[in-house]
Coordinates of C-alpha atoms and ligand atoms in Angstrom, one line a residue:
X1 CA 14.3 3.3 7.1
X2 CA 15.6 3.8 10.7
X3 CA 16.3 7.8 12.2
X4 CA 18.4 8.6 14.7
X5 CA 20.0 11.6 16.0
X6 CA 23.9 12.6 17.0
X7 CA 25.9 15.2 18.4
X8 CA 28.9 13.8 17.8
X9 CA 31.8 16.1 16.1
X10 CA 31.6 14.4 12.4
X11 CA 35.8 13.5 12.1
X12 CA 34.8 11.1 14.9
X13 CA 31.7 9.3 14.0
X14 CA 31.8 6.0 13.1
X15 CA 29.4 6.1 10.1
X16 CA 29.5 4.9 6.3
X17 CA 29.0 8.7 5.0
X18 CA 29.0 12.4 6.6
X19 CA 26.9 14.2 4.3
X20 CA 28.0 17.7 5.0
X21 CA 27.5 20.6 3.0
X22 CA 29.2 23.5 0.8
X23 CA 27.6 27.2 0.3
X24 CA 28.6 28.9 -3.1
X25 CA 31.4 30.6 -3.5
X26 CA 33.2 27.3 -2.2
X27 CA 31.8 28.5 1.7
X28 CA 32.1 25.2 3.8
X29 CA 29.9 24.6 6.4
X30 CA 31.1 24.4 9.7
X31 CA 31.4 20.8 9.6
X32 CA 32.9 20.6 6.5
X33 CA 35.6 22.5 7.8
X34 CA 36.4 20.2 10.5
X35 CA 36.7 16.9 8.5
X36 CA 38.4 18.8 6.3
X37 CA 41.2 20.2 9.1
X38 CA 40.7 16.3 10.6
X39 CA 41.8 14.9 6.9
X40 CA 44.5 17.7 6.0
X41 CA 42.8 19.1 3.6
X42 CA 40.6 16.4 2.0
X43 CA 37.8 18.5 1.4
X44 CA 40.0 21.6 0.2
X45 CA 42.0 19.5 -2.4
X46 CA 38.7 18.8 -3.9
X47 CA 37.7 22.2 -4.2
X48 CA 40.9 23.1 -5.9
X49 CA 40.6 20.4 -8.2
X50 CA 37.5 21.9 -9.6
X51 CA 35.4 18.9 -8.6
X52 CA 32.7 21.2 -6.3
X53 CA 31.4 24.7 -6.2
X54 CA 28.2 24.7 -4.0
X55 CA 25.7 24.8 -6.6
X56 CA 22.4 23.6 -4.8
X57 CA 22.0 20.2 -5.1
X58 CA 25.5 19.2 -6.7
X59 CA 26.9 16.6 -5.3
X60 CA 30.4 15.0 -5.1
X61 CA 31.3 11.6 -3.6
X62 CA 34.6 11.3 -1.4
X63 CA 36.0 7.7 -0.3
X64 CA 38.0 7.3 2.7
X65 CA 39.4 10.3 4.2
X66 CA 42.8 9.9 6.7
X67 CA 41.8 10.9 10.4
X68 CA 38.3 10.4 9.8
X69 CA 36.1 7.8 11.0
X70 CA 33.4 7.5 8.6
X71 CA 34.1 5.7 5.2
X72 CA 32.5 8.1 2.7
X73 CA 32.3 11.6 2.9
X74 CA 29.2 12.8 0.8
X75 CA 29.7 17.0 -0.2
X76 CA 26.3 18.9 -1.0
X77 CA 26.0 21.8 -3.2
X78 CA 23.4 24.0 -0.6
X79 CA 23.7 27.2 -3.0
X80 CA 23.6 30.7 -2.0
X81 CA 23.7 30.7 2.3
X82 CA 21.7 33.7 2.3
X83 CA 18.5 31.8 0.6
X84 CA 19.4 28.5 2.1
X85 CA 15.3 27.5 3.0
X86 CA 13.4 25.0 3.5
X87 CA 13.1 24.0 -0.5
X88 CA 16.5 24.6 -0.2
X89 CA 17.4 21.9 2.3
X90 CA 15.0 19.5 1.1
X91 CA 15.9 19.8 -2.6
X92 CA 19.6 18.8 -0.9
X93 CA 18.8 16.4 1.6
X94 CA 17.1 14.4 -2.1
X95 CA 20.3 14.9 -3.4
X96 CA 22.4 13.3 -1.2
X97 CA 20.2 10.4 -0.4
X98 CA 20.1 10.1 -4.3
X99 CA 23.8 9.5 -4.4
X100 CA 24.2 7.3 -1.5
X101 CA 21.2 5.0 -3.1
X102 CA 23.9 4.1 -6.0
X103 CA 26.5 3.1 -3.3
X104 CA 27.4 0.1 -0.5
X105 CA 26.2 2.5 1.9
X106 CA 24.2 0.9 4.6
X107 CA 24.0 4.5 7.1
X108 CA 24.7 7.6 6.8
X109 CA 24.5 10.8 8.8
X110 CA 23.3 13.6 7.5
X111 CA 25.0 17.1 8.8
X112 CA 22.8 19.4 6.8
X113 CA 20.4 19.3 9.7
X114 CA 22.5 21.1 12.0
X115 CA 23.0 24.1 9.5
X116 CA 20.4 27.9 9.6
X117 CA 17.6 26.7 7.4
X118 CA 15.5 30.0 7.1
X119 CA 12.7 29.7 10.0
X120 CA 13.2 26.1 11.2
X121 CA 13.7 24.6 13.9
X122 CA 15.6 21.2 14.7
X123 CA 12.2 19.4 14.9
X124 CA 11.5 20.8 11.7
X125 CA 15.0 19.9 10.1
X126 CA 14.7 16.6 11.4
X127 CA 10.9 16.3 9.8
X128 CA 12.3 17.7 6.3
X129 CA 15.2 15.3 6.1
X130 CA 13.6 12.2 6.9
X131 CA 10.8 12.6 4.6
X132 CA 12.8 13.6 1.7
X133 CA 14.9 10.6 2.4
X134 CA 12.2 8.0 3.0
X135 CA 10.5 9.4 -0.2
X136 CA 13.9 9.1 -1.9
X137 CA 14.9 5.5 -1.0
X138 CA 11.1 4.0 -1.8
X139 CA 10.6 1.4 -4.6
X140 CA 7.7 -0.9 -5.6
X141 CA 9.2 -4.2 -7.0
X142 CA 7.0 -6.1 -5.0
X143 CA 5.5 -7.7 -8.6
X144 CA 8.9 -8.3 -10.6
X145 CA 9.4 -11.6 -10.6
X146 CA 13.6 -10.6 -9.6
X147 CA 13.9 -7.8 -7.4
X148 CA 15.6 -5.0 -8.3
X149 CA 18.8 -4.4 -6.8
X150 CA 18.0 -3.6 -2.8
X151 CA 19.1 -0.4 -1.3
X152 CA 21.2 -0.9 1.1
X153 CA 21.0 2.7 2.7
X154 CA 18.7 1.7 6.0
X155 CA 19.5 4.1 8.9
X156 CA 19.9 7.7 9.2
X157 CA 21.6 9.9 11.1
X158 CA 20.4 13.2 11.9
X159 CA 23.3 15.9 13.2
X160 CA 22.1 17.7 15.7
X161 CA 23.6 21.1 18.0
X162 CA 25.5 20.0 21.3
X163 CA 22.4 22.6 23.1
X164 CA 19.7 20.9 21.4
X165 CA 16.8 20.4 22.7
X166 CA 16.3 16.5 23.4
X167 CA 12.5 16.5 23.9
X168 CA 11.7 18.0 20.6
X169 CA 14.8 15.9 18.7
X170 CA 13.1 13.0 20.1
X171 CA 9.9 14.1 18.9
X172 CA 11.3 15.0 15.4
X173 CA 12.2 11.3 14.7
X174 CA 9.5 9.7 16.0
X175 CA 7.0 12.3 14.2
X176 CA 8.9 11.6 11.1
X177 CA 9.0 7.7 11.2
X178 CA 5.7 7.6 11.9
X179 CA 4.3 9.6 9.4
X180 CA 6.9 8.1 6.5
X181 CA 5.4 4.5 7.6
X182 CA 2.0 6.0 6.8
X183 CA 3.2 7.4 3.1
X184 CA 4.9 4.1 2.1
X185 CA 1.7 2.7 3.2
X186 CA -0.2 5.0 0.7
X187 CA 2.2 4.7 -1.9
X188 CA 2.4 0.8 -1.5
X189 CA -2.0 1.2 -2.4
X190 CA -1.8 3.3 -5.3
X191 CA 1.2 1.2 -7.3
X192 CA -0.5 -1.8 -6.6
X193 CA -2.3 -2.8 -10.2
X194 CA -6.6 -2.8 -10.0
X195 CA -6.8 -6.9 -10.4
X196 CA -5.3 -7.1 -6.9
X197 CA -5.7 -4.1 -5.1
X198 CA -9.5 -4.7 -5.6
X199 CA -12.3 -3.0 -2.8
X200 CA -11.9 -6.3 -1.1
X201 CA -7.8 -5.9 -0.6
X202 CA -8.7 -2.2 0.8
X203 CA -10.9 -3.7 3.8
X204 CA -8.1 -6.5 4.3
X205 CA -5.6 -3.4 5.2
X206 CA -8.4 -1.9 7.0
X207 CA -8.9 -5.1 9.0
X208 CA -5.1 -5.3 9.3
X209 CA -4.4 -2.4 11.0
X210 CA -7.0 -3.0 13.8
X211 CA -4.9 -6.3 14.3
X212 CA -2.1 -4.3 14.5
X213 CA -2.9 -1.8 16.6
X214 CA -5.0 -2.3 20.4
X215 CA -6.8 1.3 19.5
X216 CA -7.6 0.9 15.9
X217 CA -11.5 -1.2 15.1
X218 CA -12.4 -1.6 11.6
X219 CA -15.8 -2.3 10.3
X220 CA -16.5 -3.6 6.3
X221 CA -20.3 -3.0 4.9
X222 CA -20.8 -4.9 1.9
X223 CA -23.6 -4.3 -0.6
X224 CA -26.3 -5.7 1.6
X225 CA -25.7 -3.1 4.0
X226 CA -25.1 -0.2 1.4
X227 CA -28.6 -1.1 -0.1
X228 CA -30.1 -1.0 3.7
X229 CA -28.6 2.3 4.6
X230 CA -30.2 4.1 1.3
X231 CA -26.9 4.6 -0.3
X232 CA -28.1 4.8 -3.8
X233 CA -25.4 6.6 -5.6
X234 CA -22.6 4.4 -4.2
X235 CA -24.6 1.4 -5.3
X236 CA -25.2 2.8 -9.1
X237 CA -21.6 3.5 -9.4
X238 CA -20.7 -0.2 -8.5
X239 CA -23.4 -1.4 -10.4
X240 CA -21.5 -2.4 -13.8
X241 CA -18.6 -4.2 -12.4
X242 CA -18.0 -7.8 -10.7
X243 CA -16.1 -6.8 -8.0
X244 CA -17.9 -6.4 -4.7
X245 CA -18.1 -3.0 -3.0
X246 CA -16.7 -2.3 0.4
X247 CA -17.4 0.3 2.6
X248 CA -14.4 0.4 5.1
X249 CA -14.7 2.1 8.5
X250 CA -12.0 2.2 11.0
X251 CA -12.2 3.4 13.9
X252 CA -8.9 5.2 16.0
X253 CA -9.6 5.8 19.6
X254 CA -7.0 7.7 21.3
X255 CA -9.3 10.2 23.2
X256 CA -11.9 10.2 25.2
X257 CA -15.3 8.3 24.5
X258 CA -17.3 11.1 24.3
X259 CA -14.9 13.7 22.1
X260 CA -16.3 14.0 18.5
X261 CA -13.9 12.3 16.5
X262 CA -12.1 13.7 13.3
X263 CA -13.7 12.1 9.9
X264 CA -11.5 11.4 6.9
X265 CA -13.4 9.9 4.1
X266 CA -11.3 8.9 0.9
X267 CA -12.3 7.8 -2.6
X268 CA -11.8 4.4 -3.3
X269 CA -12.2 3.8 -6.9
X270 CA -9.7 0.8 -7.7
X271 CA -10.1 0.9 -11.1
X272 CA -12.0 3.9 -13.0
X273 CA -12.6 3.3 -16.7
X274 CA -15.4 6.3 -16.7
X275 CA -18.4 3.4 -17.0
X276 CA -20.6 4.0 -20.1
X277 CA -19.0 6.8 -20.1
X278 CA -16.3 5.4 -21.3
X279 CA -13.0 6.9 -21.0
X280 CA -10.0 7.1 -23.8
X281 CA -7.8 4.7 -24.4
X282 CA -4.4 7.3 -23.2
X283 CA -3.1 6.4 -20.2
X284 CA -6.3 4.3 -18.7
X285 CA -3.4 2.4 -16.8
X286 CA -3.5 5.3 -14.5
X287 CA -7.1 5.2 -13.4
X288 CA -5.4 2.7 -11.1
X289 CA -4.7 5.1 -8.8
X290 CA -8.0 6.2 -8.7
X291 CA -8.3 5.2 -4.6
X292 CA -5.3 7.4 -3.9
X293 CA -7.7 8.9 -1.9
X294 CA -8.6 5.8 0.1
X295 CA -4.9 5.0 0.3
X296 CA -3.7 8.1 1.7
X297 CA -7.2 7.8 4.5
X298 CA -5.4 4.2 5.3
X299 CA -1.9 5.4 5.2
X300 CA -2.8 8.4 7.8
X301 CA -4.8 6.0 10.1
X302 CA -1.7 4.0 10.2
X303 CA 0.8 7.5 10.8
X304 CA -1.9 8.1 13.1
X305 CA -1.6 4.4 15.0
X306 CA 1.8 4.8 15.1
X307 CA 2.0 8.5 16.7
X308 CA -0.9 7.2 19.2
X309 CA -2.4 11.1 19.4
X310 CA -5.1 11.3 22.4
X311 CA -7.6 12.2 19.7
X312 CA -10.6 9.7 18.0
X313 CA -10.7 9.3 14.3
X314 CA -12.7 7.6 12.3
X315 CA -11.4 6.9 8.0
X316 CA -13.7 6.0 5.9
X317 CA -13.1 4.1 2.5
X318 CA -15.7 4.1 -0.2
X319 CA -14.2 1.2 -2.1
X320 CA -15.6 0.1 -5.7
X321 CA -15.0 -0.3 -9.7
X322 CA -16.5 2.2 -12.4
X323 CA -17.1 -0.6 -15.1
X324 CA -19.5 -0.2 -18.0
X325 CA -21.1 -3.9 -18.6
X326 CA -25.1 -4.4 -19.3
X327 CA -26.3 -3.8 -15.6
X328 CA -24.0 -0.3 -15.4
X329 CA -25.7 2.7 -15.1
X330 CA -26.5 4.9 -17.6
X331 CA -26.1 8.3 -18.3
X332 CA -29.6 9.6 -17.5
X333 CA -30.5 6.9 -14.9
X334 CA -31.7 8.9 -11.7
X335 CA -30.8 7.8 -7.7
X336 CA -31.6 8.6 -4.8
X337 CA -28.8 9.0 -2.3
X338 CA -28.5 8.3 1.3
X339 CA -29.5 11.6 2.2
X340 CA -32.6 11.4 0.5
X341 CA -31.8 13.8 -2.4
X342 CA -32.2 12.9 -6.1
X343 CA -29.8 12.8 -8.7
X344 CA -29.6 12.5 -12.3
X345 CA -26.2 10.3 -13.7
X346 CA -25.3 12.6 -16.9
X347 CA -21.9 11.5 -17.4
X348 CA -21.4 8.1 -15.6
X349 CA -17.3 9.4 -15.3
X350 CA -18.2 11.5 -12.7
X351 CA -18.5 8.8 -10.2
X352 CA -16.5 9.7 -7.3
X353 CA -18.5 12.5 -6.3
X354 CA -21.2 10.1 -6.1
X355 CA -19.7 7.3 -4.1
X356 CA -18.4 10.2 -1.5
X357 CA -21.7 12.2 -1.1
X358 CA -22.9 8.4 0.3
X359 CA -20.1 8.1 2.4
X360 CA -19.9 12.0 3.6
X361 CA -24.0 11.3 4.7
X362 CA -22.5 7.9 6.8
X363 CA -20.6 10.3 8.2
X364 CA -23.0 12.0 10.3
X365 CA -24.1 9.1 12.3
X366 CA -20.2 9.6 13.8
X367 CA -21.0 13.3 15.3
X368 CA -17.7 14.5 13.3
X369 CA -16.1 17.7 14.8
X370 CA -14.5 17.9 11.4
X371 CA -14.8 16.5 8.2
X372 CA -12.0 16.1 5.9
X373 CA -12.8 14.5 2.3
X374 CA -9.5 13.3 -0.1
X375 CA -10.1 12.4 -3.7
X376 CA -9.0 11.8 -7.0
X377 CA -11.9 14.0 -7.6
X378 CA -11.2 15.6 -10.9
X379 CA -8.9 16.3 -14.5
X380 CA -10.5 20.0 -14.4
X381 CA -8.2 20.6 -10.6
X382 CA -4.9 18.9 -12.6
X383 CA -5.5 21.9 -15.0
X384 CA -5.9 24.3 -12.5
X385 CA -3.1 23.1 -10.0
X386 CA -0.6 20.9 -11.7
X387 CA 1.1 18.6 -9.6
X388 CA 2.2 20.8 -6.8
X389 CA -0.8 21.7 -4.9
X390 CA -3.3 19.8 -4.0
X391 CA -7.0 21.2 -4.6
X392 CA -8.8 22.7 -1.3
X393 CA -12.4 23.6 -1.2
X394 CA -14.4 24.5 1.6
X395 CA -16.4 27.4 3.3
X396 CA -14.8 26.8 6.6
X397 CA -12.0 29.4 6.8
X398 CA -10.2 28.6 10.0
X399 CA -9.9 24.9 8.5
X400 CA -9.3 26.1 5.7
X401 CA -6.3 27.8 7.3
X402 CA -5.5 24.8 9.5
X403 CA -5.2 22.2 6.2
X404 CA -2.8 25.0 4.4
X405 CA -1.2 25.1 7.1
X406 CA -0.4 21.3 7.7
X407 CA 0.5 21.1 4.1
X408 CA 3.1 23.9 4.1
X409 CA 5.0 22.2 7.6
X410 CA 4.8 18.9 6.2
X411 CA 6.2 20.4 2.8
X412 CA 2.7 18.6 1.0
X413 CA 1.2 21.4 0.0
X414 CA -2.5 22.5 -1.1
X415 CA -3.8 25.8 -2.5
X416 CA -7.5 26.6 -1.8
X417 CA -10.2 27.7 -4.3
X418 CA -13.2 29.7 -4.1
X419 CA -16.9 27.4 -3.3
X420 CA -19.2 30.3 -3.3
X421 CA -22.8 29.5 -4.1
X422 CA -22.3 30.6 -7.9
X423 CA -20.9 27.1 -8.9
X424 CA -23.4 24.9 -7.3
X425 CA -26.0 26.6 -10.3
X426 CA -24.2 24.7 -12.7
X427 CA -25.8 21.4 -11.3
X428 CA -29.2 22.2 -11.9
X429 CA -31.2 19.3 -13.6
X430 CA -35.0 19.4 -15.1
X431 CA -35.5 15.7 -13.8
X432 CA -33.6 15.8 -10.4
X433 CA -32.6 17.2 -7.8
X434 CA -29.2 17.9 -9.4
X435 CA -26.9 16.8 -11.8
X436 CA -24.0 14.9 -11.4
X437 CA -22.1 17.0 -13.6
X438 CA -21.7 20.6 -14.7
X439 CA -20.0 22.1 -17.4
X440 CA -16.3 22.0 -18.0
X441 CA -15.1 25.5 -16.8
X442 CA -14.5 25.4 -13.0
X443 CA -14.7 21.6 -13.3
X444 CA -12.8 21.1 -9.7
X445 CA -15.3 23.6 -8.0
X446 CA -18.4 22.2 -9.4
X447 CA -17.7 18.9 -8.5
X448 CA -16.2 20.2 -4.1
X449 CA -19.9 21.9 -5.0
X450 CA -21.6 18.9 -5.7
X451 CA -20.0 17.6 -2.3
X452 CA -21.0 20.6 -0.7
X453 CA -24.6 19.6 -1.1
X454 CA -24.1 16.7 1.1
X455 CA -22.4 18.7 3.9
X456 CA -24.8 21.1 5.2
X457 CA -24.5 21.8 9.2
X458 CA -20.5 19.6 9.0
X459 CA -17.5 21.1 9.2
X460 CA -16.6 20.1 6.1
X461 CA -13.0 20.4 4.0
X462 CA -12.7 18.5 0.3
X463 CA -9.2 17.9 -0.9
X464 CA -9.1 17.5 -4.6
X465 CA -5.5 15.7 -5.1
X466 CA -6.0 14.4 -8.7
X467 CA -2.9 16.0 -9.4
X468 CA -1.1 15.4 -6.7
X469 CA -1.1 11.9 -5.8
X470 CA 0.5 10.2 -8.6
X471 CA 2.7 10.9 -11.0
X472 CA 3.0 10.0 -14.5
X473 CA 6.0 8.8 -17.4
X474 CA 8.8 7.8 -16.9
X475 CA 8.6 8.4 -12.9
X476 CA 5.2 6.8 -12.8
X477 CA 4.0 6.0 -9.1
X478 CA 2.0 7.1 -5.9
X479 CA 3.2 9.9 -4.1
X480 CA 2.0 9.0 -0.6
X481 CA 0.3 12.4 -0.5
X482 CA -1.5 13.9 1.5
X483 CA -0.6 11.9 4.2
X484 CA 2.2 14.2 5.3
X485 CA -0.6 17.2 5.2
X486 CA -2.8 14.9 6.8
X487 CA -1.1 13.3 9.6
X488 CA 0.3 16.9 10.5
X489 CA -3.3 18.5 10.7
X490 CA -4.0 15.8 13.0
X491 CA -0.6 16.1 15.2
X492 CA -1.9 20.2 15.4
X493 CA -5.4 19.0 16.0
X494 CA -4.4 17.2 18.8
X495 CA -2.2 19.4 20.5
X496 CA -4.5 22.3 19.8
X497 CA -7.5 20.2 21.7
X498 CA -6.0 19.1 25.0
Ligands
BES501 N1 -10.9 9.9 -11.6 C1 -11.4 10.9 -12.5 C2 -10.6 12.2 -12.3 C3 -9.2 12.2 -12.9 C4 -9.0 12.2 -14.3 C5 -8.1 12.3 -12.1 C6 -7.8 12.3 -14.8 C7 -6.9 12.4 -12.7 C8 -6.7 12.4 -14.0 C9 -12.8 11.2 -12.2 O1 -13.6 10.2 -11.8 C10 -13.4 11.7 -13.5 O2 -13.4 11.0 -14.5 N2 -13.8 13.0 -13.6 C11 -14.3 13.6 -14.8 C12 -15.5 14.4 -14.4 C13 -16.2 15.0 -15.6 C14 -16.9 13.8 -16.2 C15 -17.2 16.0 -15.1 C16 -13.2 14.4 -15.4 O3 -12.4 15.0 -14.6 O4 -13.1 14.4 -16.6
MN502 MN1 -14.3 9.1 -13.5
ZN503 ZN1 -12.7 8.7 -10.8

């Protein structure tokens, strides 16, 4: 989907819809008001008739209005003026771009961004709208053998004040595009099913990106070179399954050569049946989404090619199956790990935690500044969190503060819990080092714990987003998160660092 931006007085701009917008107590919005003078009372007669009130997120389609050039015009509920916020707009900017999805549509401009929006700016506005809309207008039928019906909706408009800035307009759209581009990206990973988005189909994206972009280099190790760098708890999770492992890194160099670059490491688990282990029969179809983690690491490298920050970045992809067969590991089997630390496999469903300590210990030999870890880490932080927040662990306050941060501009949010020392007891083993697995309470913790033990002198973040990254039922799909938090704690990385 194409953005653009207008200042154009709405009865005049040639579009297919206006959205504009209605407060309750039938309060039009400033452009409201002048289509409706333009069309003698188009909007009015509607309101008389009952049709609209203003309710947030009601909608009410108009055809062809006299004296107006656009085609449609598209009213939107936006509730109560007074509490019209940022949830506010975004839960009405959805609605809108819900509407127009069932139409001939092919653009539309959006006048909701030129309304107050508690707090905001028209960067922000701009940000909010398009990725509502993006998010709004994605589908996967990529694997139906007839496609369903294409959305013709493909550019929109963003209203903007006659005094607006230009610069940060400017910046708006092209912050938003890139950023969108990076979510589809993510979400395109996770829908994909486990027999072809394999470890293998991961490192072809990898490799694709640094053909697409000059500043992008990736690197695949297979399981030769996991076995030479000591990575013994990647290897034991791969171990059962026929698919060959993949470590994927790629490399983003937008600053200069010496500046420590920023480290994402995501879990790639294609397909997660829990190993010997074995997990229950419910909703296994879902472990598919398992390398959200990795997808959302790729999808940020790619927000992160497009907005071409002067930063360095390096993602890394752990990328294998959890399959029980006769060469799996068992629960009790002990590995060592690339760090040199023991650990015994109690439950052999507890496998990302041991793929990423590998990969968090590869990190090292990159100097990180920051290390930021994204996983489909555990069902114990779905309990916690639900779906809205994403799970945040670390000891680091001020990036602690800069990842809830991120999350709350790019409206893909995270809530952090505690990782004091208590939790790590839980791990203790008589045969090991550690455990793999503690007991159920605190499940999320023990296992950013278990991380934690791989992190010493990093500055280290783990985001658990086992509840955020997919949903289930009827609606089933990636999300794209948390490349919007990502990307964003990047953008603020990199304009905090020149
Ligand atoms: N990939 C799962 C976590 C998961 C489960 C995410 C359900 C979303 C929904 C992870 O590998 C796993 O199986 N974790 C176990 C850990 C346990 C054995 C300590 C879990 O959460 O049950
Ligand atoms: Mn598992
Ligand atoms: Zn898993």
């Amino acid at each position: 989907m194409k953005f653009f931006a207008s200042s154009a007085a709405p009865a005049r701009q040639q579009t297919d819809c206006a959205i504009v917008g209605i407060y309750k107590a039938r309060r039009l919005t400033d452009d409201a008001k002048a289509l409706d003078k333009s069309s003698r009372g188009a909007i009015t007669t509607a309101i008389k008739n009952g049709d609209v009130d203003g309710k947030l997120g009601a909608t009410l389609l108009l055809g062809k209005a006299p004296n107006v050039s656009s085609k449609r015009i598209l009213l939107v509920g936006l509730g109560t003026q007074r509490d019209f916020g940022v949830a506010e707009y975004r839960k009405a900017c959805e609605a809108a771009i819900s509407v127009l999805r069932g139409t001939g549509a092919r653009n539309a401009i959006s006048y909701l961004s030129r309304e107050k929006v508690n707090d905001t700016s028209i960067y922000d506005r701009i940000r909010h709208g398009a990725a509502v809309a993006s998010s709004c207008i994605y589908r996967f039928d990529e694997l139906k053998s007839k496609p369903d019906r294409k959305f013709r909706l493909s550019k929109l408009g963003f209203a903007t004040a006659a005094d607006a800035d230009e610069s940060e307009v400017e910046r708006g759209l092209g912050d938003a595009s890139a950023i969108a581009a990076g979510v589809a990206v993510a979400r395109d990973l996770g829908n994909r099913p486990p027999n072809v988005c394999t470890p293998t189909h991961l490192a072809e994206q990898g490799k694709a990106l640094a053909k697409d972009y000059e500043k992008v280099t990736t690197k695949i190790l297979g399981r030769a070179e996991l076995k030479k760098h000591g990575m013994g708890a990647f290897l034991s999770v791969t171990a059962g399954a026929a698919e060959e492992p993949k470590l994927i890194v790629m490399h983003y160099k937008g600053g200069a050569d010496g500046d420590a670059p920023v480290a994402l490491v995501g879990k790639g688990i294609t397909f997660d049946s829990g190993g010997i282990s074995l997990k229950p029969p419910p909703n296994m179809d879902e472990m598919k989404f398992d390398m959200c983690g990795a997808a959302s690491v790729v999808g940020t490298m790619r927000s992160l090619a497009e907005l071409g920050l002067p930063i360095n970045v390096v993602g890394i992809v752990a990328a294998c199956e959890n399959m029980p067969s006769g060469t799996a590991t068992r629960p009790g089997d002990i590995v060592e790990t690339m760090s040199g630390q023991t650990v015994e496999i109690l439950n052999t469903d507890a496998e990302g935690r041991l793929i990423l300590c590998d990969a968090l210990t590869y990190s090292r030999e990159f100097n990180p500044a920051v290390v930021v870890d994204i996983a489909t880490l555990t069902g114990a932080c779905v309990i916690a969190l639900g779906a809205h927040h994403s799970g945040l662990m670390t000891t680091d306050d001020e990036l602690a503060d800069s990842l809830l941060d991120a999350g709350r501009k790019a409206g893909d949010v995270a809530w952090r819990l505690p990782l004091t020392p208590e939790y790590a007891e839980e791990l203790s083993s008589n045969f090991a080092d550690f455990a793999n697995v503690g007991g159920k309470p605190g499940g999320a913790i023990t296992a950013g714990a278990f991380l934690q033990k791989f992190t010493s002198k990093l500055r280290w973040a783990h985001l658990d987003i086992a509840g955020s990254a997919w949903k289930g039922g009827k609606e089933k799909g990636a999300t794209g998160r948390p490349v919007g938090l990502l990307s964003q704690f990047l953008i603020d990385y990199a304009s905090n660092s020149d």
